[in-house]
Amino acid sequence: MIADFPFRLLAILVLAVLSAGSTPAGAVASAQVTIDLGAGPVNTFTPAVALGAGVDGHARGDASAIYRPATLRAMRSVGLRPLTYRLRTELGIEAWHWNPRGHWSDRKNAQGYWTSNDHPGAPILTSFGYRLPRRGNTIDQAEDNGYSRLADGDPDTFWKSNPYLDRRYTGEDRHPQWLIADLGQKIPVNAIRISWGIPYAVRYSVQYWDGEDQDLPDGYPEGQWRTFPEGMVTAGGGGDGILRLAPDARPARYLRVLLEASSASAPPGASDPRDALGYAVREVSIGTLGADGELRDAVRHAASRKQQTHFFVSSTDPWHRATDLDPDVEQAGIDRVFASGLTHGLPMLVPVGVLYDTPDNAAALLRYLKRRGYPLRGIELGEEPDGQYIAPEDYGALYLQAVDALRAVDAAVPLGGPSFQSLWDEPMMAWAGTSVAPDRPWLARLLSYLQARGRADDLGFLSFEWYPFDDVCAPVAPYLQQAPARLAEAMANLYQQGLPRSTPLLITEYGYSAFATQAEVDLAGALFNADVVGTFLTQGGSAAYLYGYEPSPLDREPQVDCETWGNNTLFVSDQKRNILARTATYHGARLLARQWAGNPTQAHWLYPARVDGESTDTPPLSAYALQRPDGLWAVLLVNKDPTQPWSVALRFAGPEPDAVAWLQGPADLFQFSAAQYQWRAQGKHGRPRRSRPPEHRVLRAHAPLELQLPPWSLTVIRSGGPPARPDTPVRVR
């Protein structure tokens, strides 16, 4: 119900303050923003829950450089309060020793499966990742400096699938594993040589991709897997032999070996039962058989990502050794993060490894956190499994094992995931045909897996990351104008795949792109981030965590053709993480957290706002209307037109559309545009020419005001208005 108020149109507000050099008067376009109070708010949230940021792993030595008092004060000053801890080791195909103290399953040889010590001792200031020596993927999502053991040319190394996907742990038979070779282009193929490790496959099929030819891992070609005429093996004996796949060679770029039954045998001297679970392959060669019976191998074998033929695998054994410590990456220690003040004393969202770790290590972390008395927003299980080609059923099986281990420690802590890399709405070629059910999108198959086991409620929240623009050389303005609709469509797709609308949604990372570009440190980044927060909350989201909390130097993607330097960060820094300048992202995030939002611990009501232009064209504007707990209205306006100022009239729509009223009391205007911020591109030495906070003016008139929105700007207008909060608010998120 609308509160008792003589319902009228709120004043016509046309927001001005043009930036220097803007379009001359007379060329100003006009639009109207309508705030609809009739149906009540679309969402209710508290900023201390909904508006957050994340900290991540970085290079060795960065934690001590970042977690200094002056830097932490600068980070806290933005006003973002809840915190999420990102797990870079999970992206790098590494096991996370979240506590450097702990024990190995094979203590004598300092190897096997690691479990960190769950008893508090000296504060944990840094933690580390350990590379997995049984790795099968050539490419990873972190430093990307590892390589596959399937084509490293070393007969003593091997890839091994994750033993936790065996029936011993899952209670299920249907978890086929696979390896894929990308030969780079279609070449004649009629034979394969597989040098098996132990355990080996007793039943498997060799297949080729019949369909489109696109680069992996970024391409998603249409087609299907077809088994070679002689590519099915039902009584494999391991060893090292050549298998003829067809009488005649046929062109193929992608080959998949689908592994369906294991020998369940252990290598000599093995004592851990996990050594006998899954599949092990030492080396793979692919090509054509000559008249002499020799294989003409098309696979490039090298202990180098850049030199070897690319391989992709379904899973990886988290077994490793003390000597596998990654010298290049570290995570800030759990105790260091909680002591930093970045959590503001609020519950933190903490990750555990799933793809490359063990349930025991996850449970140990939760015991440690509880013994320290640290408040938790929840536990996020895994990081970007979809971007690492794991089948949804395999992730589901590993997820449930981690859930069971965590629930044994604390039955009430919220658990969720999977921190989607993307919101794919189609099946992936990697795991096509591996399920008894028809191929469907990743989330749809994960939900079906959980539901079939009566475990749907174990997905306590769904998390995803949002970096929608991969082409960092493309014009920025069209992308900015598409961004809100793209996010709204992606969120709607989650529900179309079967996600219950009662499941809380979390964006655990967001930014313009996952790749470095000037847009991230320029005005465009601030505009994009504001639209993400506004759109996400309007669509019912629960919490959005900005990526780039820590100071970072500028970077450039080596593979792009354009000269663009940037980073997702609040602060441009030197290589030692000393802050050199605040970016537009800092000023934009602070505007939302401190001016658009009010008291961070109280409920805010978000109402739908529609933008209509003077013509049939859709204005490049966005509007997000809040009623704050102090009773004030705060409207966030985003002008994504890079050259055109816009006049905007605000009105409230409701059951009495004829009535008109002006603003109640003075209005605060906050505006951020080129007048406050301008970037100077100079390669890795790029800096803002000016970097000032938003302009603040108090508008005291009670009559209609004629003002303008500058090109590429953020504006917050804040004033009294109709007391439209419902008698029964929607759920506070």
XYZ file of C-alpha atoms in Angstrom:
733
model
C 0.000 0.000 0.000
C 1.165 3.554 -0.750
C 1.497 5.588 2.435
C -1.091 8.314 3.034
C 0.188 11.160 0.857
C -1.634 13.407 -1.618
C -0.148 11.572 -4.575
C 1.222 13.888 -7.218
C 3.921 14.341 -9.768
C 7.179 15.221 -8.052
C 8.871 18.275 -9.479
C 10.232 18.440 -12.963
C 13.970 18.216 -12.358
C 16.282 18.809 -15.241
C 19.796 18.109 -14.045
C 22.488 20.471 -15.365
C 26.159 21.248 -14.533
C 27.795 20.795 -17.927
C 31.383 19.608 -18.145
C 33.965 21.757 -19.858
C 33.839 21.485 -23.637
C 30.411 19.865 -23.724
C 27.859 20.100 -26.518
C 26.661 23.701 -27.045
C 23.284 24.804 -25.721
C 20.495 24.028 -28.141
C 21.807 20.519 -28.828
C 20.610 19.200 -25.487
C 18.355 16.154 -25.747
C 15.574 15.613 -23.257
C 14.094 12.627 -21.468
C 11.701 11.843 -18.653
C 12.309 9.515 -15.726
C 9.176 8.013 -14.191
C 9.428 6.445 -10.737
C 6.588 3.979 -10.339
C 5.271 3.813 -6.782
C 2.068 1.987 -7.665
C 3.298 -1.593 -7.285
C 5.698 -0.952 -4.411
C 9.469 -1.493 -4.322
C 11.179 -4.078 -6.525
C 13.781 -4.829 -3.885
C 14.735 -3.963 -0.328
C 18.344 -4.139 0.780
C 20.819 -2.930 3.376
C 24.096 -1.497 1.982
C 26.104 -3.314 4.663
C 24.991 -6.543 2.997
C 24.482 -5.549 -0.626
C 27.312 -3.146 -1.570
C 30.679 -4.845 -1.194
C 34.116 -5.492 -2.663
C 36.581 -8.368 -2.953
C 40.236 -9.080 -2.227
C 42.234 -11.549 -4.291
C 45.498 -13.399 -4.538
C 48.446 -11.606 -6.141
C 52.161 -11.961 -6.782
C 54.556 -13.036 -4.047
C 55.175 -10.199 -1.598
C 52.084 -8.203 -2.549
C 50.123 -9.022 0.602
C 52.557 -7.199 2.886
C 52.681 -4.293 0.411
C 48.897 -3.957 0.170
C 47.979 -4.527 3.814
C 49.684 -1.395 5.120
C 47.806 1.091 7.330
C 47.770 3.956 4.817
C 46.632 1.729 1.957
C 43.947 0.088 4.065
C 42.623 3.506 5.120
C 42.381 4.504 1.464
C 40.537 1.297 0.603
C 38.070 1.683 3.467
C 37.375 5.294 2.521
C 35.328 4.284 -0.512
C 32.495 3.136 1.771
C 31.985 -0.388 0.453
C 31.477 -2.563 3.507
C 30.903 -6.326 3.069
C 33.926 -8.268 1.826
C 34.484 -11.402 -0.243
C 37.767 -13.288 -0.399
C 38.642 -14.523 -3.907
C 40.593 -17.737 -4.428
C 43.187 -17.346 -7.187
C 44.725 -20.757 -6.512
C 41.509 -22.439 -7.664
C 41.843 -20.651 -11.012
C 45.499 -21.643 -11.340
C 44.921 -25.419 -10.921
C 46.527 -25.342 -7.500
C 45.748 -26.683 -4.049
C 45.353 -23.974 -1.396
C 47.373 -24.302 1.802
C 45.232 -21.704 3.566
C 47.337 -22.352 6.668
C 51.018 -23.038 5.936
C 50.901 -25.328 8.962
C 49.227 -28.667 8.399
C 49.887 -32.264 7.406
C 50.264 -34.447 4.327
C 48.495 -37.753 3.793
C 51.991 -39.171 3.113
C 53.824 -37.412 5.923
C 57.065 -39.334 5.478
C 57.547 -38.078 1.926
C 55.833 -34.660 2.331
C 53.379 -35.391 -0.442
C 49.859 -36.572 -1.149
C 46.703 -34.724 -0.024
C 47.105 -31.681 2.207
C 44.981 -30.620 5.178
C 45.798 -27.304 6.845
C 45.937 -27.068 10.631
C 42.599 -25.942 12.057
C 43.913 -24.825 15.481
C 44.646 -21.107 15.932
C 48.259 -20.260 16.526
C 50.387 -17.416 15.240
C 48.284 -15.222 12.892
C 48.223 -16.416 9.288
C 49.610 -13.499 7.272
C 50.103 -15.216 3.921
C 48.988 -18.459 2.342
C 50.089 -20.243 -0.800
C 49.119 -22.382 -3.732
C 50.780 -25.618 -4.792
C 50.839 -26.601 -8.448
C 49.359 -29.984 -9.231
C 51.925 -32.277 -10.883
C 49.154 -34.492 -12.300
C 47.739 -31.586 -14.292
C 46.000 -32.209 -17.614
C 45.000 -28.718 -18.781
C 47.436 -26.746 -20.868
C 45.667 -23.458 -20.092
C 44.579 -22.130 -16.698
C 42.623 -19.041 -15.631
C 45.265 -17.433 -13.373
C 48.911 -16.874 -14.315
C 48.613 -19.390 -17.188
C 52.233 -20.431 -16.855
C 51.739 -24.177 -16.357
C 51.301 -26.967 -18.868
C 49.639 -30.330 -19.463
C 51.410 -33.558 -18.533
C 49.628 -35.259 -21.444
C 51.978 -33.652 -23.960
C 55.059 -32.634 -21.992
C 57.298 -35.270 -23.575
C 58.192 -36.813 -20.212
C 57.180 -40.482 -19.814
C 57.572 -40.259 -16.036
C 54.832 -37.624 -15.595
C 51.104 -38.169 -16.069
C 47.652 -36.646 -15.848
C 45.264 -38.236 -13.399
C 41.573 -37.513 -12.953
C 40.112 -36.550 -9.594
C 39.683 -39.646 -7.393
C 36.804 -37.963 -5.559
C 34.672 -38.580 -8.662
C 34.954 -42.349 -8.180
C 32.035 -44.386 -6.862
C 33.893 -44.784 -3.559
C 33.134 -41.105 -2.849
C 30.123 -40.303 -5.026
C 28.149 -43.537 -4.611
C 27.439 -43.264 -8.355
C 28.745 -44.969 -11.473
C 28.006 -42.256 -14.026
C 30.945 -39.855 -13.886
C 32.856 -40.452 -17.137
C 36.094 -38.534 -17.486
C 37.737 -37.267 -20.640
C 40.698 -35.570 -22.234
C 40.523 -33.345 -25.320
C 43.318 -32.489 -27.746
C 43.109 -29.334 -29.878
C 45.368 -29.900 -32.878
C 45.033 -26.283 -33.971
C 43.533 -27.062 -37.365
C 41.899 -29.971 -39.127
C 44.426 -32.597 -40.120
C 44.105 -36.229 -41.311
C 43.759 -38.606 -38.349
C 43.350 -42.375 -38.229
C 45.370 -43.450 -35.165
C 46.162 -42.561 -31.585
C 48.837 -43.696 -29.173
C 47.950 -43.575 -25.493
C 50.667 -44.253 -22.973
C 48.610 -45.316 -19.967
C 49.495 -44.821 -16.354
C 47.883 -46.728 -13.476
C 44.932 -46.893 -13.054
C 44.034 -47.099 -16.746
C 40.759 -47.246 -18.653
C 39.304 -50.650 -19.457
C 36.438 -49.099 -21.416
C 36.837 -45.940 -23.445
C 36.043 -44.312 -26.777
C 38.102 -42.094 -29.071
C 35.973 -39.441 -30.736
C 36.296 -36.509 -33.124
C 34.311 -33.277 -33.207
C 31.971 -33.108 -36.161
C 31.058 -29.440 -36.364
C 32.354 -25.903 -36.302
C 36.041 -25.167 -36.024
C 36.684 -22.457 -33.403
C 39.563 -21.693 -31.086
C 39.395 -23.050 -27.554
C 38.918 -22.238 -24.758
C 37.013 -19.120 -25.809
C 35.048 -20.624 -28.681
C 31.866 -22.670 -28.277
C 31.490 -24.450 -31.620
C 28.292 -26.120 -32.760
C 28.427 -29.840 -33.508
C 28.651 -33.225 -31.828
C 31.163 -35.850 -30.855
C 31.354 -38.931 -33.090
C 33.221 -42.093 -32.208
C 35.750 -43.225 -34.802
C 34.668 -46.461 -36.589
C 37.278 -48.434 -34.639
C 37.549 -46.048 -31.715
C 35.610 -47.993 -29.071
C 37.586 -50.158 -26.651
C 35.759 -52.452 -24.219
C 38.623 -54.496 -22.764
C 41.557 -52.145 -22.419
C 44.697 -53.455 -20.786
C 46.718 -50.295 -20.293
C 50.310 -50.199 -21.445
C 51.591 -48.215 -24.389
C 50.113 -49.101 -27.759
C 48.813 -47.630 -30.994
C 45.092 -47.840 -31.700
C 43.922 -47.627 -35.326
C 40.775 -45.516 -35.335
C 39.551 -45.866 -38.924
C 40.572 -47.574 -42.181
C 41.083 -44.184 -43.792
C 42.240 -40.919 -42.284
C 39.590 -38.280 -41.749
C 40.072 -34.569 -41.032
C 39.774 -33.607 -37.367
C 40.902 -30.763 -35.150
C 39.481 -31.849 -31.777
C 39.795 -35.373 -30.441
C 38.260 -36.589 -27.211
C 39.082 -39.745 -25.293
C 35.990 -40.543 -23.247
C 36.918 -42.705 -20.233
C 34.029 -44.787 -18.897
C 35.422 -47.616 -16.737
C 38.626 -47.761 -14.702
C 40.922 -50.654 -13.908
C 40.775 -49.475 -10.265
C 44.360 -50.662 -9.905
C 47.091 -48.973 -7.912
C 50.665 -48.357 -9.065
C 53.447 -50.342 -7.353
C 54.184 -49.148 -3.842
C 50.958 -47.133 -3.529
C 49.418 -47.060 -0.051
C 46.663 -44.443 -0.398
C 43.365 -45.859 -1.725
C 42.944 -42.710 -3.855
C 45.907 -43.828 -5.965
C 43.712 -46.563 -7.461
C 40.750 -44.327 -8.316
C 40.166 -42.567 -11.616
C 42.342 -42.654 -14.722
C 46.010 -41.911 -15.406
C 47.539 -41.130 -18.806
C 51.236 -40.422 -19.366
C 51.367 -39.146 -22.943
C 49.143 -38.911 -26.020
C 50.145 -38.935 -29.685
C 47.706 -38.434 -32.569
C 48.085 -38.681 -36.333
C 48.200 -41.180 -39.185
C 49.701 -44.612 -39.515
C 52.344 -45.075 -42.193
C 52.888 -48.206 -44.251
C 55.624 -49.132 -41.796
C 53.127 -49.147 -38.940
C 54.689 -46.076 -37.362
C 52.525 -43.197 -36.136
C 53.110 -39.807 -37.797
C 52.526 -37.747 -34.673
C 50.837 -34.329 -35.022
C 50.984 -33.555 -31.289
C 53.636 -31.077 -30.187
C 55.256 -32.423 -27.010
C 56.895 -29.841 -24.733
C 56.931 -28.828 -21.074
C 55.594 -25.422 -22.076
C 52.124 -24.005 -22.541
C 53.240 -22.000 -25.550
C 54.936 -24.883 -27.321
C 52.784 -27.931 -26.621
C 49.535 -28.959 -28.305
C 46.702 -27.760 -26.097
C 44.887 -30.327 -23.976
C 41.768 -29.923 -21.809
C 40.591 -32.418 -19.207
C 37.484 -33.143 -17.161
C 39.166 -33.036 -13.734
C 42.535 -33.178 -11.987
C 43.848 -35.135 -9.017
C 44.656 -32.700 -6.142
C 47.677 -34.830 -5.145
C 50.876 -32.776 -4.859
C 54.234 -32.433 -3.083
C 55.977 -29.910 -0.877
C 58.255 -29.127 -3.828
C 55.239 -27.974 -5.894
C 54.952 -24.634 -4.042
C 54.165 -21.901 -6.584
C 56.812 -19.197 -6.054
C 54.859 -16.573 -7.998
C 51.464 -16.381 -6.258
C 50.265 -15.842 -2.714
C 46.967 -15.205 -0.982
C 46.625 -12.794 1.913
C 46.362 -14.787 5.136
C 42.908 -15.242 6.644
C 43.928 -13.542 9.897
C 45.532 -10.642 8.052
C 42.323 -9.965 6.119
C 40.064 -10.084 9.183
C 42.472 -7.816 11.108
C 42.697 -5.291 8.269
C 39.411 -3.519 8.985
C 38.262 -4.209 5.420
C 35.405 -6.338 6.752
C 34.137 -3.423 8.917
C 33.325 -6.078 11.513
C 30.744 -7.590 9.149
C 30.461 -11.236 8.088
C 32.804 -12.118 5.219
C 32.143 -14.424 2.271
C 34.951 -17.008 2.358
C 35.867 -19.537 -0.362
C 36.955 -23.146 -0.263
C 38.587 -25.079 -3.086
C 36.479 -27.735 -4.775
C 38.055 -28.654 -8.112
C 41.642 -28.895 -6.841
C 41.272 -29.463 -3.129
C 39.720 -31.922 -0.681
C 36.613 -31.870 1.525
C 38.835 -32.363 4.579
C 40.760 -29.172 3.863
C 37.498 -27.245 3.408
C 36.142 -28.501 6.728
C 39.403 -27.625 8.478
C 39.110 -24.016 7.280
C 35.596 -23.692 8.668
C 36.698 -25.128 12.023
C 39.526 -22.599 12.116
C 37.218 -19.673 11.329
C 34.784 -20.735 14.041
C 37.555 -21.156 16.605
C 38.756 -17.647 15.798
C 35.204 -16.353 16.173
C 35.145 -14.737 12.736
C 31.656 -13.873 11.409
C 30.782 -15.469 8.064
C 28.396 -14.320 5.333
C 28.740 -17.803 3.896
C 31.094 -20.243 2.195
C 31.494 -20.084 -1.587
C 32.435 -23.484 -3.008
C 34.831 -23.370 -5.936
C 35.656 -20.633 -8.394
C 34.690 -20.547 -12.074
C 34.215 -24.301 -12.662
C 32.324 -23.587 -15.884
C 35.355 -21.759 -17.282
C 37.492 -24.818 -16.577
C 35.294 -27.199 -18.579
C 34.235 -29.437 -15.708
C 30.915 -31.161 -16.350
C 28.097 -29.857 -14.133
C 27.448 -33.348 -12.744
C 31.109 -33.665 -11.746
C 31.086 -30.284 -10.042
C 27.815 -31.283 -8.355
C 29.385 -34.446 -6.965
C 32.419 -32.581 -5.624
C 30.169 -29.789 -4.333
C 28.016 -32.180 -2.308
C 31.056 -33.855 -0.761
C 32.327 -30.452 0.349
C 28.851 -29.547 1.626
C 28.702 -32.706 3.733
C 32.136 -32.005 5.222
C 31.221 -28.377 6.004
C 27.798 -29.252 7.420
C 29.492 -31.654 9.840
C 31.273 -28.596 11.256
C 28.401 -26.101 11.123
C 24.953 -27.121 9.937
C 23.745 -23.521 9.674
C 26.436 -21.696 7.693
C 25.133 -20.602 4.239
C 26.754 -22.557 1.406
C 26.639 -21.815 -2.296
C 28.473 -21.246 -5.534
C 29.736 -21.884 -8.127
C 31.057 -18.379 -8.948
C 30.189 -18.708 -12.619
C 32.746 -17.300 -15.012
C 29.955 -16.646 -17.491
C 26.218 -17.209 -17.695
C 26.268 -19.625 -20.608
C 22.884 -20.466 -22.057
C 23.971 -23.397 -24.230
C 25.743 -26.740 -23.695
C 29.534 -26.873 -23.949
C 31.314 -29.071 -26.450
C 33.709 -30.439 -23.803
C 31.068 -32.419 -21.915
C 28.499 -32.872 -24.676
C 27.067 -36.382 -24.664
C 28.458 -37.329 -21.250
C 25.089 -37.458 -19.503
C 22.204 -39.887 -19.808
C 19.978 -36.800 -20.033
C 19.854 -34.506 -23.090
C 22.558 -31.882 -23.273
C 21.422 -28.656 -21.640
C 23.108 -25.527 -20.266
C 25.505 -25.883 -17.340
C 23.235 -24.557 -14.606
C 20.210 -26.538 -15.779
C 22.228 -29.757 -15.545
C 23.670 -28.857 -12.138
C 20.205 -28.116 -10.748
C 18.885 -31.394 -12.153
C 21.772 -33.264 -10.549
C 21.067 -31.756 -7.135
C 17.298 -32.210 -7.432
C 17.619 -35.872 -8.436
C 19.449 -36.508 -5.174
C 17.080 -34.482 -3.026
C 19.814 -31.914 -2.409
C 18.466 -28.806 -4.162
C 18.352 -26.922 -0.851
C 22.111 -27.355 -0.471
C 22.592 -24.582 -3.029
C 21.964 -21.856 -0.473
C 22.920 -19.061 -2.870
C 24.068 -18.793 -6.463
C 27.138 -16.688 -7.251
C 28.494 -15.469 -10.535
C 31.058 -13.046 -11.904
C 30.233 -10.311 -14.378
C 32.821 -9.184 -16.934
C 30.697 -8.945 -20.076
C 33.081 -7.352 -22.587
C 36.010 -9.370 -23.907
C 36.826 -7.176 -26.910
C 38.842 -4.425 -25.242
C 39.533 -2.732 -28.589
C 35.859 -2.220 -29.477
C 34.189 1.206 -29.054
C 33.162 1.666 -25.434
C 29.987 3.761 -25.735
C 27.830 1.075 -27.446
C 28.931 -1.474 -24.834
C 27.985 0.855 -21.981
C 24.552 1.408 -23.455
C 23.980 -2.345 -23.880
C 25.228 -3.255 -20.399
C 22.045 -2.998 -18.278
C 19.939 -5.025 -20.720
C 22.673 -7.633 -21.047
C 22.856 -8.152 -17.281
C 19.069 -8.257 -16.903
C 18.853 -10.839 -19.688
C 21.595 -12.956 -18.130
C 19.834 -12.955 -14.762
C 16.525 -13.888 -16.404
C 18.317 -16.789 -18.082
C 19.231 -18.223 -14.685
C 15.552 -18.550 -13.826
C 14.760 -19.953 -17.258
C 17.256 -22.725 -16.527
C 15.330 -23.626 -13.387
C 16.885 -21.616 -10.564
C 14.239 -20.990 -7.875
C 13.521 -17.282 -7.499
C 13.924 -17.667 -3.753
C 17.652 -18.456 -4.196
C 19.752 -15.389 -3.276
C 21.938 -14.127 -6.136
C 25.439 -12.794 -5.516
C 27.770 -11.112 -7.997
C 31.055 -12.010 -6.365
C 33.130 -10.057 -8.913
C 32.226 -7.414 -11.459
C 34.044 -5.085 -13.817
C 33.948 -3.859 -17.408
C 36.152 -6.695 -18.666
C 38.280 -9.546 -17.378
C 41.034 -8.124 -19.589
C 42.993 -4.908 -19.139
C 41.620 -1.840 -20.917
C 41.519 1.928 -20.446
C 37.743 1.831 -19.959
C 38.311 0.319 -16.502
C 40.252 3.331 -15.194
C 38.386 5.988 -17.188
C 34.915 7.452 -16.704
C 33.419 4.514 -18.587
C 34.382 2.151 -15.767
C 32.555 4.216 -13.158
C 29.435 4.398 -15.335
C 29.511 0.669 -16.040
C 29.883 -0.255 -12.364
C 27.018 2.012 -11.324
C 24.775 0.352 -13.902
C 25.787 -3.105 -12.666
C 24.793 -2.300 -9.089
C 21.563 -0.551 -10.063
C 20.458 -3.187 -12.561
C 21.420 -6.113 -10.343
C 19.487 -4.791 -7.352
C 16.518 -3.804 -9.532
C 16.381 -7.380 -10.829
C 16.295 -8.756 -7.280
C 19.982 -9.406 -6.598
C 21.209 -9.723 -3.021
C 24.833 -8.563 -2.978
C 27.334 -7.211 -5.516
C 31.068 -7.246 -4.787
C 33.272 -4.889 -6.802
C 36.515 -6.416 -8.036
C 39.653 -4.297 -7.780
C 39.665 -3.183 -4.150
C 43.467 -3.334 -3.948
C 45.835 -0.844 -5.635
C 47.136 -2.234 -8.938
C 49.514 -1.103 -11.678
C 48.293 -0.653 -15.223
C 48.472 -3.651 -17.502
C 48.116 -4.410 -21.202
C 46.910 -7.614 -22.825
C 49.727 -8.889 -25.076
C 47.381 -10.518 -27.573
C 45.304 -7.453 -28.495
C 45.932 -5.225 -31.501
C 45.119 -1.888 -29.880
C 47.212 0.127 -27.440
C 45.056 0.132 -24.310
C 46.280 0.008 -20.720
C 44.104 -0.407 -17.659
C 43.019 -2.592 -14.763
C 39.998 -3.236 -12.585
C 41.087 -1.186 -9.597
C 40.117 1.686 -7.335
C 43.701 2.958 -7.265
C 46.474 3.084 -9.862
C 49.690 1.998 -8.180
C 53.323 1.379 -8.992
C 54.745 -2.136 -9.055
C 55.220 -2.022 -5.276
C 51.485 -1.285 -4.762
C 52.046 2.307 -3.683
C 48.949 4.337 -4.562
C 49.581 6.891 -7.297
C 46.031 8.059 -8.073
C 42.354 7.354 -7.475
C 40.510 6.082 -10.536
C 37.019 7.030 -11.697
C 35.895 3.693 -10.252
C 36.825 4.935 -6.783
C 34.812 8.132 -7.111
C 31.840 6.344 -8.660
C 31.746 3.605 -6.026
C 32.038 6.177 -3.241
C 29.163 8.165 -4.769
C 26.920 5.106 -4.613
C 28.001 3.952 -1.176
C 27.973 7.332 0.572
C 25.564 9.596 -1.342
C 23.038 7.409 -3.142
C 22.751 5.028 -0.177
C 22.127 6.214 3.361
C 22.656 4.476 6.701
C 24.462 1.249 5.709
C 22.842 -0.883 8.397
C 19.222 0.038 7.668
C 16.753 -0.986 4.974
C 16.565 0.863 1.641
C 13.627 0.585 -0.756
C 14.408 0.399 -4.477
C 11.623 1.446 -6.852
C 11.399 0.871 -10.608
C 12.390 3.866 -12.735
C 11.633 4.125 -16.452
C 13.439 6.438 -18.891
C 11.528 7.773 -21.914
C 13.027 9.996 -24.609
C 11.552 12.750 -26.704
C 11.753 10.478 -29.765
C 11.285 6.773 -30.404
C 14.986 6.172 -29.761
C 15.933 4.716 -26.400
C 17.880 7.315 -24.398
C 21.395 6.288 -23.319
C 20.341 6.899 -19.725
C 19.680 4.762 -16.677
C 17.838 5.695 -13.493
C 17.666 3.956 -10.105
C 15.395 5.382 -7.405
C 15.884 4.716 -3.699
C 13.848 5.681 -0.724
C 16.365 5.753 2.092
C 15.777 4.996 5.771
C 16.063 8.726 6.567
C 12.958 9.294 4.410
C 14.854 11.005 1.598
C 14.577 10.015 -2.043
C 17.891 9.424 -3.860
C 17.857 8.974 -7.629
C 20.985 7.749 -9.413
C 21.187 8.856 -13.054
C 23.744 7.498 -15.526
C 24.344 9.343 -18.815
C 26.178 6.981 -21.183
C 26.231 9.387 -24.093
C 29.908 10.348 -24.593
C 29.165 13.682 -26.290
C 25.577 14.728 -25.607
C 24.198 16.422 -22.499
C 20.676 15.396 -21.562
C 17.865 17.224 -19.808
C 15.888 14.993 -17.503
C 12.483 15.523 -15.928
C 11.666 13.349 -12.904
C 8.151 12.430 -11.942
C 6.423 9.957 -9.668
C 3.592 7.866 -11.068
C 0.812 6.415 -8.944
C -2.937 6.258 -8.415
C -3.374 10.067 -8.744
C -1.538 10.964 -11.967
C -3.195 14.372 -12.227
C -1.788 15.843 -9.031
C 1.447 17.823 -9.112
C 3.809 18.711 -6.282
C 7.283 20.127 -6.085
C 10.247 19.027 -4.043
C 9.878 19.032 -0.299
C 12.776 20.987 1.081
C 16.258 21.493 -0.381
C 17.822 18.973 -2.787
C 21.423 17.772 -2.736
C 22.976 17.360 -6.174
C 26.140 15.257 -6.610
C 27.630 15.045 -10.076
C 30.678 13.256 -11.500
C 31.787 13.879 -15.081
C 34.725 15.078 -17.175
C 34.699 18.252 -15.098
C 35.992 16.165 -12.189
C 37.900 13.352 -13.933
C 39.948 13.025 -17.079
C 42.338 10.231 -18.012
C 45.662 10.824 -19.751
C 46.663 7.744 -21.735
C 50.420 7.262 -21.691
C 50.984 3.512 -21.845
C 51.920 1.972 -18.530
C 52.517 5.496 -17.197
C 48.924 6.612 -17.783
C 47.385 8.705 -14.998
C 44.353 10.922 -14.423
C 44.912 14.532 -15.489
C 42.428 15.380 -12.783
C 40.770 13.146 -10.234
C 38.397 15.052 -7.997
C 35.331 13.912 -6.046
C 31.849 14.579 -7.424
C 30.664 18.171 -7.352
C 28.122 18.869 -4.611
C 25.522 21.615 -4.788
C 22.461 22.349 -2.686
C 19.381 23.284 -4.698
C 17.082 25.338 -2.476
C 14.404 26.402 -4.962
C 10.907 24.922 -4.668
C 9.934 25.657 -8.255
C 10.911 23.529 -11.260
C 14.646 23.676 -11.919
C 16.210 23.636 -15.378
C 19.455 21.711 -15.174
C 21.405 19.245 -17.339
C 23.265 15.897 -17.225
C 26.754 16.253 -18.713
C 28.002 13.669 -21.220
C 29.338 10.475 -19.619
C 28.320 11.346 -16.096
C 26.959 10.028 -12.835
C 24.439 12.125 -10.928
C 22.682 11.619 -7.603
C 19.776 13.913 -6.740
C 18.595 13.612 -3.139
C 15.602 15.274 -1.530
C 12.368 14.798 0.334
C 9.358 13.346 -1.422
C 6.348 11.073 -1.032
C 6.554 8.681 1.954
C 5.909 5.677 -0.275
C 7.326 2.812 1.769
C 4.873 -0.101 1.905
C 3.270 -1.147 5.149
C 4.754 -4.617 4.628
C 8.246 -4.294 3.080
C 9.646 -6.944 0.779
C 12.384 -9.175 2.161
C 15.487 -7.259 3.204
C 18.534 -8.722 1.456
